[in-house]
XYZ file of C-alpha atoms in Angstrom:
729
model
C 34.146 -6.775 -38.781
C 33.367 -4.806 -41.937
C 30.579 -2.206 -41.684
C 27.174 -3.528 -42.712
C 24.845 -1.065 -44.437
C 21.249 -1.344 -43.285
C 18.278 -0.608 -45.514
C 15.970 2.156 -44.328
C 12.266 1.561 -43.841
C 9.807 4.282 -44.777
C 6.747 3.519 -42.646
C 5.420 6.074 -40.141
C 7.160 4.439 -37.218
C 10.563 4.854 -38.819
C 10.272 8.310 -40.335
C 13.617 10.028 -40.455
C 15.670 6.815 -40.691
C 19.077 7.249 -42.286
C 21.742 4.908 -43.599
C 23.765 3.531 -40.702
C 26.693 1.256 -40.067
C 27.050 -1.548 -37.534
C 30.334 -1.448 -35.640
C 31.733 -3.089 -32.547
C 30.855 -1.349 -29.297
C 32.955 -0.180 -26.400
C 32.160 0.328 -22.731
C 29.141 2.536 -22.047
C 30.063 6.006 -20.777
C 27.874 8.797 -19.422
C 28.425 12.251 -20.925
C 25.546 14.069 -19.295
C 25.409 14.558 -15.540
C 22.289 13.257 -13.798
C 22.232 14.082 -10.085
C 19.827 12.551 -7.585
C 18.200 15.693 -6.203
C 16.068 13.969 -3.538
C 18.242 14.614 -0.433
C 18.943 17.885 1.324
C 15.632 19.769 1.275
C 14.088 21.900 4.017
C 10.308 21.993 4.461
C 7.772 24.363 5.992
C 4.033 23.751 6.286
C 2.036 26.884 5.500
C 2.784 29.957 3.452
C 6.019 31.857 4.088
C 6.444 35.380 2.787
C 9.715 35.810 0.924
C 10.563 32.100 0.941
C 11.474 32.162 -2.754
C 14.458 34.456 -2.102
C 17.947 32.999 -1.802
C 18.592 35.134 1.297
C 15.558 33.838 3.199
C 16.430 32.251 6.554
C 15.112 28.672 6.528
C 17.225 27.453 9.448
C 14.089 26.779 11.463
C 12.558 24.603 8.777
C 12.521 20.828 8.941
C 15.269 18.983 7.051
C 14.167 16.007 4.958
C 14.556 14.077 1.729
C 11.917 13.840 -0.941
C 9.720 12.068 -1.979
C 7.620 13.553 0.818
C 3.854 13.662 1.377
C 3.157 16.206 4.091
C -0.606 15.634 4.116
C -0.395 12.054 5.401
C 1.824 13.285 8.240
C -0.597 15.996 9.283
C 0.136 19.589 10.126
C 1.933 18.754 13.374
C 3.230 15.171 13.231
C 2.993 12.812 15.013
C -0.479 14.020 16.061
C -3.543 12.576 14.352
C -3.649 13.978 10.782
C -7.379 13.413 10.328
C -10.118 15.977 10.915
C -13.822 15.629 10.263
C -13.854 19.333 9.336
C -10.985 19.063 6.820
C -11.669 21.031 3.637
C -10.650 17.965 1.619
C -13.785 16.271 3.024
C -14.135 12.512 2.996
C -13.357 12.588 -0.716
C -9.774 13.448 0.208
C -9.739 11.176 3.236
C -10.363 13.994 5.752
C -6.661 14.822 5.482
C -5.096 18.298 5.545
C -4.502 20.533 2.565
C -2.955 23.931 1.991
C 0.472 25.343 1.171
C 3.851 23.735 1.715
C 7.284 25.175 0.868
C 10.488 23.314 0.016
C 13.957 24.882 -0.287
C 17.357 23.459 -1.196
C 20.831 24.976 -1.550
C 23.162 23.519 -4.166
C 26.193 24.355 -6.279
C 27.370 23.402 -9.761
C 30.998 22.903 -8.741
C 31.248 19.672 -10.740
C 29.414 21.001 -13.807
C 31.347 22.736 -16.631
C 30.299 26.330 -17.222
C 29.035 25.718 -20.767
C 26.418 23.129 -19.756
C 22.662 23.375 -20.131
C 21.103 22.784 -16.703
C 17.620 21.335 -16.126
C 15.558 20.491 -13.072
C 13.156 17.562 -13.541
C 10.266 16.644 -11.251
C 8.445 13.312 -11.536
C 5.434 14.747 -9.711
C 4.548 17.598 -7.336
C 1.114 17.833 -5.705
C -0.036 20.396 -6.707
C 0.120 23.791 -8.414
C 3.890 23.811 -8.127
C 5.694 27.147 -8.419
C 9.431 26.677 -8.953
C 11.925 29.442 -8.148
C 15.699 29.477 -8.688
C 17.694 32.187 -6.916
C 14.484 34.130 -6.413
C 13.367 33.967 -10.043
C 10.066 32.281 -10.889
C 10.928 29.609 -13.458
C 7.497 28.096 -13.997
C 4.234 26.825 -12.563
C 2.713 23.386 -13.048
C -0.852 22.721 -11.835
C -1.195 18.975 -12.492
C 0.093 16.993 -9.530
C 0.396 13.732 -11.458
C 2.389 14.719 -14.549
C 6.165 15.052 -14.778
C 7.824 18.275 -15.873
C 11.248 19.788 -16.479
C 12.545 23.358 -16.578
C 15.616 24.835 -18.220
C 17.269 26.759 -15.369
C 20.519 27.566 -17.195
C 19.836 31.293 -17.210
C 18.966 31.389 -13.509
C 21.790 29.380 -11.917
C 25.291 30.518 -10.966
C 28.146 28.397 -12.298
C 31.000 26.869 -10.341
C 30.997 26.607 -6.566
C 28.676 29.577 -6.001
C 25.636 28.835 -3.865
C 22.281 28.418 -5.632
C 18.835 28.168 -4.112
C 15.793 26.351 -5.465
C 12.426 26.895 -3.802
C 9.186 25.067 -4.585
C 5.785 26.187 -3.384
C 3.059 23.538 -3.447
C -0.576 24.488 -3.030
C -3.558 22.186 -2.500
C -5.720 24.887 -0.901
C -8.528 24.651 -3.451
C -10.613 21.784 -2.082
C -12.082 19.259 -2.544
C -9.462 18.624 -5.219
C -10.364 15.030 -6.030
C -12.740 12.185 -5.316
C -9.868 10.322 -3.626
C -6.704 11.104 -1.691
C -4.075 13.009 -3.682
C -1.280 13.616 -1.192
C 0.617 16.900 -1.030
C 4.164 18.073 -1.670
C 7.148 16.896 -3.711
C 6.025 13.294 -3.503
C 8.022 11.829 -6.391
C 11.699 11.901 -7.365
C 13.656 14.969 -8.492
C 16.854 15.114 -10.534
C 19.257 17.779 -11.773
C 20.481 17.235 -15.326
C 23.427 18.951 -17.009
C 24.045 18.450 -20.731
C 26.085 19.719 -23.622
C 24.316 22.466 -25.621
C 23.832 19.779 -28.298
C 21.856 17.061 -26.573
C 18.942 14.646 -26.608
C 15.699 16.421 -25.819
C 13.517 15.324 -22.897
C 11.847 11.917 -23.450
C 13.016 12.181 -27.057
C 14.247 8.653 -27.711
C 11.306 6.594 -28.945
C 11.822 2.853 -29.348
C 9.540 0.388 -31.126
C 9.932 -3.247 -32.120
C 8.200 -3.432 -35.524
C 9.384 -6.970 -36.358
C 9.420 -9.646 -33.681
C 9.815 -13.407 -33.810
C 11.549 -15.967 -31.651
C 14.509 -16.050 -34.036
C 14.941 -12.378 -34.961
C 13.689 -8.916 -34.106
C 14.179 -5.338 -35.193
C 14.541 -2.610 -32.613
C 13.769 0.754 -34.200
C 14.887 3.926 -32.417
C 14.155 7.578 -33.102
C 16.085 10.234 -31.222
C 15.495 13.978 -31.405
C 18.616 16.066 -30.842
C 18.380 19.780 -30.072
C 21.172 22.263 -30.755
C 21.071 24.994 -28.111
C 24.510 26.181 -29.109
C 25.393 29.324 -31.046
C 26.713 27.617 -34.195
C 25.616 24.799 -36.481
C 26.828 21.323 -35.534
C 27.583 18.156 -37.491
C 25.586 15.603 -35.503
C 25.303 11.838 -35.583
C 23.656 9.413 -33.175
C 25.112 6.133 -31.946
C 22.955 3.441 -30.359
C 24.203 0.585 -28.187
C 21.641 -2.041 -27.179
C 22.528 -4.271 -24.219
C 20.743 -7.551 -23.526
C 19.210 -8.501 -20.150
C 22.603 -9.768 -18.964
C 24.270 -6.458 -19.809
C 26.081 -7.748 -22.889
C 26.249 -5.072 -25.589
C 25.187 -5.844 -29.143
C 27.074 -4.281 -32.077
C 26.617 -0.518 -32.053
C 24.730 1.368 -34.741
C 25.766 4.874 -35.837
C 23.733 7.137 -38.114
C 25.142 9.310 -40.851
C 26.052 12.838 -39.735
C 23.673 15.729 -40.407
C 24.074 19.452 -39.949
C 21.810 20.811 -37.217
C 21.628 24.625 -37.238
C 21.870 26.583 -33.998
C 18.470 26.755 -32.315
C 17.114 23.837 -34.347
C 16.499 20.147 -33.736
C 16.717 17.007 -35.847
C 15.366 13.486 -35.490
C 17.611 10.515 -36.247
C 16.151 7.072 -36.898
C 17.922 3.725 -37.112
C 17.347 -0.001 -36.773
C 19.179 -2.500 -34.573
C 18.873 -6.156 -35.614
C 18.620 -8.666 -32.770
C 19.196 -12.378 -33.311
C 17.379 -14.826 -31.022
C 15.807 -12.049 -28.966
C 14.775 -12.649 -25.381
C 11.201 -11.464 -25.568
C 9.362 -9.390 -23.009
C 6.399 -11.411 -21.791
C 4.244 -11.806 -18.712
C 6.264 -14.731 -17.388
C 9.653 -13.652 -18.749
C 9.744 -9.836 -18.750
C 13.198 -9.566 -20.277
C 14.516 -6.011 -20.337
C 17.141 -4.678 -22.725
C 18.636 -1.183 -22.415
C 19.443 1.258 -25.193
C 22.299 3.696 -24.610
C 21.998 6.582 -27.072
C 25.023 8.794 -27.726
C 25.132 12.147 -29.518
C 28.295 12.833 -31.501
C 29.307 16.318 -32.637
C 32.042 16.214 -35.247
C 32.484 12.556 -34.357
C 33.073 13.300 -30.649
C 30.482 12.049 -28.109
C 28.943 14.893 -26.096
C 25.673 13.544 -24.660
C 23.891 10.297 -23.839
C 20.627 8.905 -22.558
C 19.390 5.494 -21.400
C 16.082 3.954 -22.497
C 14.502 0.692 -21.248
C 13.544 -1.677 -24.064
C 11.262 -4.678 -24.046
C 11.194 -6.638 -27.279
C 7.584 -7.659 -27.767
C 4.759 -7.467 -30.299
C 1.237 -6.248 -29.598
C -1.831 -6.720 -31.766
C -5.499 -5.829 -31.272
C -8.434 -7.245 -33.210
C -12.249 -6.879 -33.022
C -12.543 -10.639 -33.303
C -9.404 -11.825 -31.526
C -8.932 -9.282 -28.768
C -5.327 -8.662 -27.762
C -2.253 -10.740 -28.476
C 1.221 -10.468 -26.989
C 4.029 -12.004 -29.039
C 1.431 -13.787 -31.149
C -0.403 -15.357 -28.206
C -3.882 -14.339 -27.091
C -3.943 -12.601 -23.708
C -6.886 -11.564 -21.556
C -6.334 -8.667 -19.175
C -6.877 -9.961 -15.652
C -6.720 -6.447 -14.354
C -7.277 -4.299 -11.314
C -7.439 -0.548 -10.868
C -5.028 1.015 -8.392
C -4.885 4.443 -6.837
C -1.412 5.641 -5.928
C -1.575 5.925 -2.115
C 0.059 3.380 0.177
C -1.966 4.097 3.311
C 0.484 5.049 6.102
C 3.044 6.158 3.522
C 0.576 8.286 1.609
C 1.619 8.932 -1.971
C 5.368 9.205 -1.256
C 5.875 5.461 -1.327
C 9.290 3.776 -1.532
C 9.686 1.590 -4.585
C 9.871 -1.466 -2.304
C 6.301 -0.758 -1.125
C 5.116 -0.598 -4.738
C 6.950 -3.843 -5.502
C 5.365 -5.542 -2.498
C 1.840 -4.614 -3.599
C 2.426 -5.721 -7.188
C 3.881 -9.038 -6.020
C 0.845 -9.653 -3.800
C -1.495 -8.955 -6.715
C 0.496 -11.149 -9.074
C 0.087 -14.048 -6.640
C -3.691 -13.647 -7.059
C -3.403 -13.940 -10.847
C -3.483 -10.226 -11.690
C -1.579 -9.501 -14.918
C -2.729 -5.943 -15.640
C -3.062 -2.612 -13.842
C -5.169 0.415 -14.667
C -3.543 3.531 -13.202
C -6.722 5.076 -11.858
C -7.221 7.831 -12.764
C -3.933 9.452 -13.632
C -0.450 8.643 -14.928
C 1.725 6.723 -12.456
C 5.251 7.487 -11.331
C 8.235 6.382 -13.446
C 9.279 4.247 -10.459
C 5.996 2.326 -10.684
C 6.388 1.724 -14.426
C 9.945 0.504 -13.927
C 8.450 -2.208 -11.723
C 5.644 -3.151 -14.113
C 8.289 -3.485 -16.837
C 10.506 -5.688 -14.692
C 7.739 -7.760 -13.095
C 5.661 -8.442 -16.201
C 2.408 -6.476 -15.913
C 0.283 -4.912 -18.647
C -0.634 -1.292 -17.944
C -3.569 0.860 -18.998
C -2.058 4.330 -18.550
C -4.878 6.767 -17.778
C -4.666 10.505 -18.481
C -7.361 12.323 -16.483
C -10.303 11.918 -14.108
C -11.888 15.191 -15.237
C -11.883 17.277 -18.405
C -13.675 20.643 -18.457
C -16.485 19.624 -16.082
C -15.904 19.047 -12.363
C -17.049 15.749 -10.902
C -18.675 17.819 -8.137
C -19.864 21.416 -8.429
C -17.623 22.603 -5.589
C -14.538 20.685 -6.657
C -11.109 22.257 -7.066
C -9.966 19.484 -9.385
C -8.055 19.512 -12.681
C -11.107 20.740 -14.584
C -10.135 24.221 -13.397
C -6.995 24.007 -15.566
C -7.842 21.482 -18.268
C -8.601 23.911 -21.093
C -6.703 26.893 -19.696
C -3.717 28.099 -21.726
C -0.464 26.736 -20.345
C 2.204 29.335 -19.826
C 5.376 29.988 -17.899
C 7.464 33.107 -17.284
C 9.634 32.141 -20.248
C 6.652 31.266 -22.450
C 7.955 27.716 -22.779
C 5.803 24.771 -21.655
C 7.296 22.179 -19.334
C 7.261 19.389 -21.915
C 8.907 19.276 -25.342
C 6.910 19.376 -28.536
C 3.980 21.334 -27.095
C 3.143 24.864 -28.134
C 3.589 27.566 -25.537
C -0.011 28.630 -26.224
C -1.491 25.130 -25.938
C -4.071 24.337 -23.244
C -2.882 22.363 -20.239
C -4.601 19.139 -21.303
C -2.577 19.085 -24.529
C 0.665 19.833 -22.692
C -0.055 17.090 -20.153
C -1.218 14.539 -22.734
C 1.966 15.182 -24.713
C 4.105 14.743 -21.627
C 2.378 11.557 -20.475
C 2.708 9.825 -23.836
C 6.300 10.924 -24.449
C 7.416 9.918 -20.964
C 5.686 6.533 -20.810
C 5.852 5.272 -24.419
C 9.253 3.704 -23.723
C 7.808 1.213 -21.234
C 6.940 -2.215 -22.689
C 4.433 -2.794 -19.887
C 2.285 0.108 -21.120
C -0.052 -1.398 -23.719
C -2.881 1.167 -23.975
C -3.730 4.768 -23.207
C -6.980 5.828 -21.541
C -8.098 9.376 -22.303
C -10.148 9.651 -19.138
C -12.496 8.187 -16.586
C -16.265 8.731 -16.533
C -15.970 12.175 -18.098
C -19.043 14.323 -17.422
C -18.613 16.889 -20.223
C -21.569 17.105 -22.633
C -21.129 15.115 -25.823
C -20.747 18.273 -27.925
C -17.712 19.290 -25.844
C -16.408 15.823 -25.140
C -16.090 14.605 -28.703
C -13.677 17.252 -30.092
C -11.531 17.036 -26.954
C -11.332 13.256 -27.282
C -10.419 13.542 -30.960
C -7.584 15.904 -30.097
C -6.179 13.632 -27.384
C -6.367 10.603 -29.659
C -4.578 12.560 -32.400
C -1.800 13.601 -30.009
C -1.402 10.026 -28.781
C -1.284 8.557 -32.286
C 1.187 11.185 -33.507
C 3.603 10.578 -30.646
C 3.021 6.848 -30.323
C 1.365 5.049 -33.242
C 2.162 1.688 -31.620
C -0.557 1.746 -28.928
C -4.354 2.076 -29.044
C -6.409 4.622 -27.126
C -9.465 3.726 -25.073
C -11.601 5.543 -22.533
C -13.430 4.486 -19.378
C -16.857 5.627 -20.551
C -19.684 6.435 -18.162
C -23.005 4.826 -19.167
C -21.951 4.824 -22.821
C -25.410 4.103 -24.248
C -27.214 6.797 -22.247
C -24.501 9.375 -22.943
C -24.532 8.831 -26.713
C -21.079 7.269 -26.928
C -22.296 3.993 -28.439
C -24.035 5.525 -31.442
C -21.975 8.720 -31.705
C -18.493 9.486 -32.970
C -16.862 8.403 -29.703
C -17.117 4.756 -30.702
C -15.259 5.256 -33.980
C -12.724 7.698 -32.518
C -11.528 5.199 -29.926
C -9.312 2.301 -31.002
C -10.695 0.125 -28.204
C -14.226 0.717 -26.905
C -14.123 0.869 -23.115
C -16.903 1.201 -20.578
C -17.483 1.027 -16.840
C -20.019 -1.346 -15.269
C -22.038 -1.798 -18.480
C -20.654 -4.970 -20.138
C -23.719 -5.438 -22.361
C -23.317 -1.940 -23.804
C -19.615 -2.523 -24.474
C -20.347 -5.801 -26.247
C -23.094 -4.158 -28.327
C -20.757 -1.344 -29.387
C -18.084 -3.857 -30.403
C -20.439 -5.424 -32.923
C -21.372 -2.211 -34.712
C -19.663 -1.225 -37.952
C -16.767 -0.598 -38.054
C -16.101 -3.164 -35.369
C -13.820 -2.450 -32.439
C -12.214 -4.572 -29.745
C -13.748 -3.917 -26.343
C -12.565 -3.526 -22.768
C -14.427 -3.559 -19.462
C -12.462 -0.668 -18.023
C -14.072 -0.902 -14.595
C -16.133 -3.630 -12.966
C -17.129 -4.650 -9.461
C -15.437 -7.587 -7.815
C -18.203 -10.127 -8.471
C -16.585 -12.941 -10.474
C -19.571 -13.350 -12.827
C -18.163 -10.707 -15.185
C -15.237 -12.981 -16.038
C -17.629 -15.284 -17.889
C -18.539 -12.386 -20.187
C -14.861 -11.743 -20.890
C -14.073 -15.396 -21.592
C -17.067 -15.833 -23.897
C -16.276 -12.803 -26.096
C -13.039 -13.204 -28.091
C -12.978 -9.505 -28.968
C -13.134 -8.442 -25.318
C -9.565 -7.715 -24.258
C -10.301 -8.181 -20.563
C -11.436 -6.226 -17.546
C -10.208 -4.116 -14.648
C -11.745 -4.702 -11.228
C -12.459 -1.911 -8.802
C -10.009 -2.247 -7.004
C -6.847 -4.217 -6.366
C -6.221 -2.689 -2.939
C -8.048 -0.383 -0.547
C -7.282 3.315 -0.792
C -7.725 6.562 1.116
C -10.563 8.914 0.282
C -13.915 8.471 -1.470
C -15.446 8.364 2.010
C -17.553 11.524 2.011
C -20.004 11.560 4.895
C -18.627 8.305 6.296
C -16.568 9.639 9.224
C -14.741 8.071 11.062
C -14.160 5.980 7.938
C -11.448 7.679 5.859
C -11.092 5.376 2.873
C -12.654 2.826 0.574
C -12.620 -0.909 1.306
C -13.406 -2.164 -2.190
C -10.130 -3.995 -2.818
C -9.273 -7.628 -3.369
C -6.810 -6.851 -0.570
C -6.930 -4.372 2.260
C -4.503 -1.455 2.322
C -1.619 -3.491 3.786
C -2.102 -6.509 1.540
C -4.295 -8.908 3.517
C -6.292 -10.862 0.942
C -10.071 -10.863 1.282
C -12.248 -13.901 0.425
C -13.161 -12.236 -2.890
C -9.454 -12.075 -3.693
C -9.151 -15.834 -3.335
C -12.293 -16.243 -5.465
C -10.661 -14.273 -8.282
C -7.456 -16.236 -7.863
C -9.503 -19.339 -8.632
C -11.419 -17.713 -11.512
C -8.173 -16.611 -13.157
C -6.588 -20.031 -12.723
C -3.659 -18.805 -10.639
C -1.877 -21.252 -8.314
C -4.234 -21.770 -5.389
C -3.481 -20.419 -1.942
C -5.717 -20.691 1.098
C -6.432 -18.178 3.834
C -4.250 -18.837 6.879
C -5.913 -20.722 9.757
C -7.380 -18.557 12.494
C -7.533 -18.809 16.262
C -9.884 -17.542 18.958
C -7.840 -17.020 22.131
C -5.070 -14.432 22.003
C -1.852 -15.469 23.713
C 1.110 -13.740 22.110
C 2.388 -11.329 19.496
C 4.396 -12.861 16.649
C 6.617 -10.642 14.501
C 7.486 -11.394 10.884
C 9.283 -8.995 8.519
C 8.524 -9.264 4.823
C 12.274 -8.815 4.223
C 14.959 -9.545 6.784
C 17.471 -7.193 5.131
C 16.636 -3.518 4.781
C 18.675 -0.660 3.351
C 19.262 2.980 4.181
C 18.162 3.665 0.593
C 14.950 5.722 0.697
C 13.451 3.357 -1.878
C 13.659 0.472 0.605
C 11.429 -0.435 3.523
C 10.491 -3.541 5.498
C 6.920 -4.257 6.577
C 7.247 -5.925 9.989
C 3.977 -7.709 10.697
C 2.767 -8.075 14.275
C 0.206 -10.874 14.459
C -1.919 -11.437 17.537
C -2.013 -15.242 17.690
C -3.070 -18.123 19.863
C -0.593 -20.546 21.391
C -0.388 -22.455 18.091
C 0.498 -19.375 16.031
C -2.943 -18.950 14.452
C -3.998 -15.333 13.915
C -6.845 -14.211 16.150
C -8.762 -12.203 13.561
C -11.167 -10.864 16.171
C -8.413 -8.998 17.984
C -8.108 -5.206 17.831
C -5.558 -5.005 20.626
C -3.318 -1.912 20.589
C 0.193 -3.007 19.620
C 3.175 -0.954 20.801
C 6.336 -1.238 18.705
C 9.883 -0.375 19.736
C 13.145 -0.485 17.816
C 16.841 -0.590 18.669
C 19.931 -0.578 16.521
C 20.479 1.270 13.231
C 16.851 1.540 12.186
C 13.795 3.750 12.438
C 10.038 3.159 12.429
C 8.726 5.373 9.622
C 5.079 4.610 10.331
C 2.720 2.131 11.927
C -0.183 0.702 9.971
C -2.996 -1.812 9.667
C -5.782 -2.546 7.224
C -8.238 -0.393 9.154
C -9.860 2.488 7.274
C -10.828 4.485 10.362
C -9.137 7.705 11.473
C -6.031 6.763 13.428
C -2.561 8.285 13.199
C 0.165 6.404 11.351
C 2.900 8.186 13.286
C 4.300 7.177 16.650
C 4.685 3.559 17.751
C 1.160 2.353 18.611
C -1.401 0.875 16.235
C -4.537 -1.111 16.940
C -4.554 -4.534 15.333
C -7.046 -4.949 12.503
C -8.273 -8.514 12.119
C -5.377 -9.408 14.401
C -2.625 -7.673 12.393
C -0.603 -4.474 12.764
C 2.596 -3.334 11.050
C 5.726 -1.339 11.752
C 7.312 0.096 8.607
C 11.072 0.054 9.127
C 14.049 1.578 7.322
C 17.725 1.182 8.179
C 19.780 4.180 9.273
C 23.071 2.322 8.934
C 24.607 -1.155 8.773
C 24.087 -3.617 11.623
C 21.449 -5.564 13.521
C 18.047 -3.956 14.007
C 15.762 -5.355 16.701
C 12.011 -4.744 16.568
C 9.768 -5.601 19.514
C 5.973 -5.535 19.773
C 3.904 -5.583 22.959
C 0.196 -5.854 23.702
C -1.404 -5.964 27.148
C -1.672 -9.472 28.539
C 0.164 -11.081 25.608
C 3.663 -12.506 25.275
C 5.774 -9.948 23.443
C 7.250 -10.616 20.027
C 10.747 -9.847 18.787
C 12.469 -10.073 15.424
C 15.730 -8.875 13.924
C 16.622 -7.338 10.593
C 19.982 -6.637 9.024
C 20.606 -3.038 8.080
C 22.718 -2.309 5.023
C 23.855 0.693 3.009
C 23.541 -1.158 -0.306
C 21.255 0.539 -2.839
C 17.808 -0.924 -3.351
C 17.557 -2.810 -6.652
C 14.055 -3.564 -7.971
C 13.325 -7.212 -8.602
C 12.621 -8.867 -11.947
C 9.998 -11.453 -12.846
C 8.501 -13.205 -9.831
C 9.137 -11.091 -6.738
C 8.198 -10.886 -3.101
């Protein structure tokens, strides 16, 4: 077809747009190398002098793959990890803290010598120090934010051996009001690019015009030239629909990018009859962005795209694709009980599916940014996300805390003077570096609908207000498409209702004070409101329904979590969830299911006389992929199969075939090891968490004294785990 010239828009969201041409597209090709860097690490608990050196002998260290949370395992697994004298206290779940080292050998045999090489971490808890071949590359204190380092100058090209070492340090305790985990607990990847390439998180996609018949997908991509000469650069975008069918490609006009400089390219992609992203039909497109130098493709990147419109109004609340939506939300911490914080994506998917069955349509990531793996699921499953930045600013929540307040306003620096996120000054404080990174990383997810600057911040108003203004400014500059709120603590008493906080925030949020939120909404200039945190009593839903400008609410919490149990030994976690930690729904969960109008389900019938153990896996096929897992439930039942909820019988699991029991679990929040093969039933239920080690039949058996044993089989496979879409189980 003949090229079609597209008019350029000039609004803020499309700054830098250039004239482009629509052409037919070919097959998508990758030009950068992205290597899964999770396997092949060696780990040591405790400090190790000289461990950063390439020559260090780590042969006695434990081999493992990351993600890995060493705290949930304990210092000497499989012994009990809990200790009443733990320096983390009950706030951290009485679990161990300290130093852990990771080392990995690798080569660049498949990477051309002229490539730029980066190492990217989705999250390391905490105070990560990264070394390559003995050279300190950088340090990153925040355990929840992602970061990347340019290691080109430190690595050896070709087949020569390289060594990366990562020191993690959670010694300063208590570090949080809830369990944080410890170690390289999220994914890692090695990225090799052409010197002229797309910067980190530098493709920003919006959908400024959306209807059922037509939509505009606007993309901005920042290209950096790390070469030694100027380059003639153009950008080509190929949008594929949810079925993988590519739409006509769009290519920008070429521009000269000097050596050491960067340039942003903007363009529009028209979409006819778009398949919109919605709660019930979370259709996902994918944008492949290619960088051409002199007309030759040299780099690429992939960006998830959900075509949807968002609007917020003081009188109408929030609308999605033109339809009013109330947030039926819950707050979630990031631990998965026996798995700690290093949860497979299947475990995340399971929890989200259980919550969706209760009518939950929104998640507040309390009180920190989630993993990219979690946001991939909220995109695919149709959730609305309040992405929260911090739990503390400059003031600790407790006077003895070793939390992020120790770093919040400290100048971020690295040995190279370059911060670990693009677009942030090397002399910026850590909160600005982290805010920049959070927004840039997560703004591509259609499920993310709002930012929260923090939770119950204790800084005095004179300090709090300028910090809030700066975070809102950063968020708006990087992502003008989403509003910023904050989970305010007693907003009337703290001066936030009558002060500048109310007008600085786009959406006025508050915890446990609905009347104060409603009052602030009505003041001039009016703002939409949000109950950012509420107890699980269903009476608050009446307030939300009766106030059109109230966007919704987030209950505390969706599921039980570890920590926030100071002084409660042997209790090690909070039991405030609609579900317990393994997903058993409480009566209040069913009450909210009714209040939200979700399809009704009833609690299963119960028995009184235990007679047997019945096994039921949540999935009968399980992969060797580290993102997969099967929760095999052992129910203590009567002769009719009804769960005997009064039973706390110890259940002993065994496994044969190509599988392994990663952990044992139950909904109990008392100190009891998750390792080994024995777990006491809690309300009649215990679980074995199983992963395949190869293809074939896996047999799991569960025994309890005096009861008929239970047996079930699973099929092991080597197929990669693929996250579900829409309604999942």
